[in-house]
Amino acid sequence: MSEPFDILHVERVHPTALHELRRRVLRSDNPDISVADPRDEEDTAVHFAGFLGDRLVVSASFYPSTPPMNPQLATYQLRYMATDFDVQGCGYGAVVLEVAEAELRGLGAQQLWANGRGTALGFYRATGWSTVPGSEHLSPETQLPHKVIFKIL
Ligand SMILES: CC(C)(COP(=O)(O)OP(=O)(O)OC[C@H]1O[C@@H](n2cnc3c(N)ncnc32)[C@H](O)[C@@H]1OP(=O)(O)O)[C@@H](O)C(=O)NCCC(=O)NCCS
């Protein structure tokens, strides 16, 4: 078990490096469900991993996207935000988002948006995201409740 004071380092990675964590944390480790986004391999997609030593413990992927809000802003969609079970709540997800936001700002991003899982909305609020009123929906992939969320960078 890692301790909260372990140092996380954040790197850009190839998306396939994230599949195992995406599947385990976000898809109940179901081997039959796809954990790839059709945009994963595009040059403009940006994938981040948080590592404790050699162990990959956080994933976050960003895709240029026309957003459902503020369409005049250069926007990326966040997908597959996940922290491994035993190190959730240690601040690592927030660190990865902070690094990602800085890099994406450098690429011209002005806004992020996502479909935020109901159980994760507290995390997004704590990291500066806003919820779109009336945007409650079930994810077609997981059937879990989500809301549309965004953050101006
Ligand atoms: C949601 C998730 C990505 C958060 O990552 P994390 O590394 O555990 O979050 P952090 O430890 O960096 O938390 C940062 C802040 O958010 C808060 N937070 C984290 N998860 C929370 C939750 N589920 N509900 C309420 N607050 C939460 C923390 O308390 C912390 O607040 P603080 O800054 O006031 O101390 C992670 O818990 C996870 O992978 N959950 C399961 C998969 C999932 O739901 N992913 C999101 C899909 S949209």
CSV table of C-alpha atoms and ligand atoms in Angstrom, one decimal:
chain,number,residue,atom,x,y,z
A,1,MET,CA,0.0,0.0,0.0
A,2,SER,CA,1.4,3.4,-1.0
A,3,GLU,CA,1.5,6.2,1.5
A,4,PRO,CA,0.1,9.7,0.7
A,5,PHE,CA,3.5,11.3,0.8
A,6,ASP,CA,4.9,9.0,-1.9
A,7,ILE,CA,6.0,11.2,-4.8
A,8,LEU,CA,3.9,10.9,-8.0
A,9,HIS,CA,5.5,11.7,-11.3
A,10,VAL,CA,3.4,12.5,-14.3
A,11,GLU,CA,4.3,11.6,-17.9
A,12,ARG,CA,2.6,11.7,-21.3
A,13,VAL,CA,2.2,8.1,-22.5
A,14,HIS,CA,0.9,6.0,-25.4
A,15,PRO,CA,-2.8,5.2,-24.8
A,16,THR,CA,-2.3,1.5,-24.7
A,17,ALA,CA,-0.3,1.9,-21.5
A,18,LEU,CA,-3.6,3.1,-19.9
A,19,HIS,CA,-5.8,0.3,-21.0
A,20,GLU,CA,-5.2,-2.0,-18.0
A,21,LEU,CA,-6.0,0.7,-15.4
A,22,ARG,CA,-9.0,2.0,-17.5
A,23,ARG,CA,-10.5,-1.5,-17.6
A,24,ARG,CA,-9.9,-2.4,-14.0
A,25,VAL,CA,-11.0,0.8,-12.3
A,26,LEU,CA,-13.7,2.0,-14.8
A,27,ARG,CA,-15.1,-1.1,-16.3
A,28,SER,CA,-15.1,-3.6,-13.4
A,29,ASP,CA,-12.2,-5.5,-15.1
A,30,ASN,CA,-14.6,-6.8,-17.7
A,31,PRO,CA,-12.4,-8.3,-20.5
A,32,ASP,CA,-15.2,-8.1,-23.0
A,33,ILE,CA,-15.7,-4.3,-22.9
A,34,SER,CA,-13.6,-1.9,-25.1
A,35,VAL,CA,-11.5,0.6,-23.2
A,36,ALA,CA,-10.3,2.4,-26.3
A,37,ASP,CA,-11.6,5.6,-27.6
A,38,PRO,CA,-11.7,5.9,-31.4
A,39,ARG,CA,-9.6,9.1,-31.1
A,40,ASP,CA,-6.9,7.5,-28.9
A,41,GLU,CA,-4.3,7.2,-31.6
A,42,GLU,CA,-4.9,10.6,-33.2
A,43,ASP,CA,-1.9,12.9,-33.0
A,44,THR,CA,-3.9,15.6,-31.2
A,45,ALA,CA,-5.0,13.3,-28.3
A,46,VAL,CA,-3.0,13.7,-25.2
A,47,HIS,CA,-2.6,10.9,-22.6
A,48,PHE,CA,-1.2,11.3,-19.1
A,49,ALA,CA,-0.2,8.7,-16.6
A,50,GLY,CA,0.8,9.2,-12.9
A,51,PHE,CA,3.5,6.8,-11.7
A,52,LEU,CA,4.6,5.8,-8.2
A,53,GLY,CA,8.0,4.5,-9.0
A,54,ASP,CA,7.3,2.2,-12.0
A,55,ARG,CA,3.7,1.6,-11.1
A,56,LEU,CA,1.1,3.3,-13.2
A,57,VAL,CA,-1.6,4.5,-10.8
A,58,VAL,CA,-3.5,7.3,-12.5
A,59,SER,CA,-4.8,7.7,-16.1
A,60,ALA,CA,-6.3,10.7,-17.8
A,61,SER,CA,-6.9,11.2,-21.6
A,62,PHE,CA,-7.8,14.4,-23.4
A,63,TYR,CA,-9.2,14.8,-26.9
A,64,PRO,CA,-9.8,18.1,-28.9
A,65,SER,CA,-13.6,18.4,-29.0
A,66,THR,CA,-16.5,20.6,-29.8
A,67,PRO,CA,-18.0,21.1,-26.4
A,68,PRO,CA,-21.6,21.3,-25.4
A,69,MET,CA,-20.9,24.6,-23.7
A,70,ASN,CA,-18.9,27.7,-24.6
A,71,PRO,CA,-18.2,26.4,-28.2
A,72,GLN,CA,-16.1,29.5,-29.0
A,73,LEU,CA,-13.4,28.2,-26.6
A,74,ALA,CA,-10.6,25.8,-27.7
A,75,THR,CA,-11.7,22.7,-25.8
A,76,TYR,CA,-10.5,19.2,-24.9
A,77,GLN,CA,-12.7,16.4,-23.6
A,78,LEU,CA,-11.4,14.4,-20.6
A,79,ARG,CA,-12.1,10.7,-20.6
A,80,TYR,CA,-10.9,7.7,-18.6
A,81,MET,CA,-10.0,9.6,-15.4
A,82,ALA,CA,-9.0,6.9,-12.9
A,83,THR,CA,-6.8,6.4,-9.9
A,84,ASP,CA,-6.0,2.9,-8.8
A,85,PHE,CA,-8.2,1.7,-5.9
A,86,ASP,CA,-5.7,1.5,-3.1
A,87,VAL,CA,-4.3,5.0,-3.7
A,88,GLN,CA,-7.5,6.9,-4.2
A,89,GLY,CA,-7.9,9.9,-2.0
A,90,CYS,CA,-4.1,10.5,-1.8
A,91,GLY,CA,-4.2,13.6,-4.0
A,92,TYR,CA,-2.8,11.8,-7.1
A,93,GLY,CA,-5.7,12.4,-9.4
A,94,ALA,CA,-5.6,16.1,-8.6
A,95,VAL,CA,-1.9,16.2,-9.3
A,96,VAL,CA,-2.3,14.6,-12.7
A,97,LEU,CA,-5.1,17.0,-13.6
A,98,GLU,CA,-2.9,20.0,-12.6
A,99,VAL,CA,0.0,18.8,-14.8
A,100,ALA,CA,-2.4,18.0,-17.7
A,101,GLU,CA,-4.1,21.4,-17.5
A,102,ALA,CA,-0.7,23.2,-17.6
A,103,GLU,CA,0.4,21.2,-20.7
A,104,LEU,CA,-3.0,21.6,-22.4
A,105,ARG,CA,-3.0,25.4,-21.8
A,106,GLY,CA,0.4,25.4,-23.5
A,107,LEU,CA,-1.2,23.7,-26.5
A,108,GLY,CA,-3.8,26.4,-26.6
A,109,ALA,CA,-6.6,24.9,-24.6
A,110,GLN,CA,-9.1,27.3,-23.0
A,111,GLN,CA,-11.6,24.9,-21.5
A,112,LEU,CA,-12.1,21.2,-20.6
A,113,TRP,CA,-15.3,19.2,-20.5
A,114,ALA,CA,-16.3,15.7,-19.5
A,115,ASN,CA,-19.2,13.4,-18.7
A,116,GLY,CA,-18.5,13.1,-15.0
A,117,ARG,CA,-19.6,10.0,-13.1
A,118,GLY,CA,-22.1,10.9,-10.3
A,119,THR,CA,-19.8,9.2,-7.7
A,120,ALA,CA,-16.8,11.3,-8.8
A,121,LEU,CA,-18.5,14.7,-8.9
A,122,GLY,CA,-17.0,15.7,-5.5
A,123,PHE,CA,-13.5,15.1,-7.0
A,124,TYR,CA,-14.3,17.4,-9.9
A,125,ARG,CA,-15.8,20.1,-7.7
A,126,ALA,CA,-12.7,19.9,-5.5
A,127,THR,CA,-10.5,20.4,-8.6
A,128,GLY,CA,-12.4,23.5,-9.9
A,129,TRP,CA,-14.9,22.0,-12.3
A,130,SER,CA,-18.6,23.2,-12.7
A,131,THR,CA,-21.6,21.1,-13.3
A,132,VAL,CA,-24.1,21.9,-16.1
A,133,PRO,CA,-27.6,22.1,-14.5
A,134,GLY,CA,-30.1,19.6,-16.0
A,135,SER,CA,-27.3,17.5,-17.7
A,136,GLU,CA,-28.0,14.3,-15.7
A,137,HIS,CA,-27.9,11.2,-18.0
A,138,LEU,CA,-27.0,7.6,-18.0
A,139,SER,CA,-23.8,6.7,-19.8
A,140,PRO,CA,-24.6,4.6,-22.8
A,141,GLU,CA,-21.4,2.5,-22.0
A,142,THR,CA,-21.8,1.9,-18.3
A,143,GLN,CA,-25.5,2.8,-17.6
A,144,LEU,CA,-24.2,4.8,-14.6
A,145,PRO,CA,-25.5,8.3,-13.7
A,146,HIS,CA,-23.3,11.1,-15.1
A,147,LYS,CA,-23.5,14.9,-15.4
A,148,VAL,CA,-21.8,17.1,-17.9
A,149,ILE,CA,-19.0,19.1,-16.3
A,150,PHE,CA,-16.6,21.7,-17.5
A,151,LYS,CA,-13.6,23.8,-16.4
A,152,ILE,CA,-12.4,27.1,-17.9
A,153,LEU,CA,-8.6,27.1,-17.9
B,1,LIG,C1,-12.6,10.0,-9.0
B,1,LIG,C2,-11.1,9.7,-8.9
B,1,LIG,C3,-10.5,9.8,-10.3
B,1,LIG,C4,-10.4,10.8,-8.0
B,1,LIG,O1,-9.0,10.6,-8.0
B,1,LIG,P1,-8.2,10.6,-6.6
B,1,LIG,O2,-6.8,10.4,-6.9
B,1,LIG,O3,-8.8,9.5,-5.7
B,1,LIG,O4,-8.6,12.0,-6.1
B,1,LIG,P2,-7.7,13.0,-5.2
B,1,LIG,O5,-7.2,12.2,-4.0
B,1,LIG,O6,-6.7,13.7,-6.0
B,1,LIG,O7,-8.7,14.0,-4.6
B,1,LIG,C5,-8.7,15.4,-4.8
B,1,LIG,C6,-9.8,16.0,-4.1
B,1,LIG,O8,-11.1,15.5,-4.5
B,1,LIG,C7,-11.7,14.9,-3.4
B,1,LIG,N1,-12.4,13.6,-3.9
B,1,LIG,C8,-11.8,12.6,-4.5
B,1,LIG,N2,-12.7,11.7,-4.9
B,1,LIG,C9,-13.9,12.1,-4.4
B,1,LIG,C10,-15.2,11.6,-4.4
B,1,LIG,N3,-15.5,10.5,-5.1
B,1,LIG,N4,-16.2,12.3,-3.8
B,1,LIG,C11,-15.9,13.5,-3.2
B,1,LIG,N5,-14.7,14.1,-3.2
B,1,LIG,C12,-13.7,13.4,-3.7
B,1,LIG,C13,-10.7,14.6,-2.4
B,1,LIG,O9,-11.2,14.5,-1.1
B,1,LIG,C14,-9.7,15.8,-2.6
B,1,LIG,O10,-10.3,16.9,-1.9
B,1,LIG,P3,-9.4,18.0,-1.1
B,1,LIG,O11,-8.5,18.6,-2.2
B,1,LIG,O12,-10.4,18.9,-0.6
B,1,LIG,O13,-8.6,17.2,-0.1
B,1,LIG,C15,-10.8,8.3,-8.3
B,1,LIG,O14,-11.4,8.2,-7.0
B,1,LIG,C16,-11.4,7.2,-9.2
B,1,LIG,O15,-10.7,6.7,-10.0
B,1,LIG,N6,-12.6,6.8,-8.9
B,1,LIG,C17,-13.2,5.6,-9.6
B,1,LIG,C18,-13.3,5.9,-11.1
B,1,LIG,C19,-14.1,7.2,-11.5
B,1,LIG,O16,-15.2,7.4,-11.0
B,1,LIG,N7,-13.5,8.0,-12.4
B,1,LIG,C20,-14.1,9.2,-12.8
B,1,LIG,C21,-14.9,8.9,-14.0
B,1,LIG,S1,-15.7,10.4,-14.7
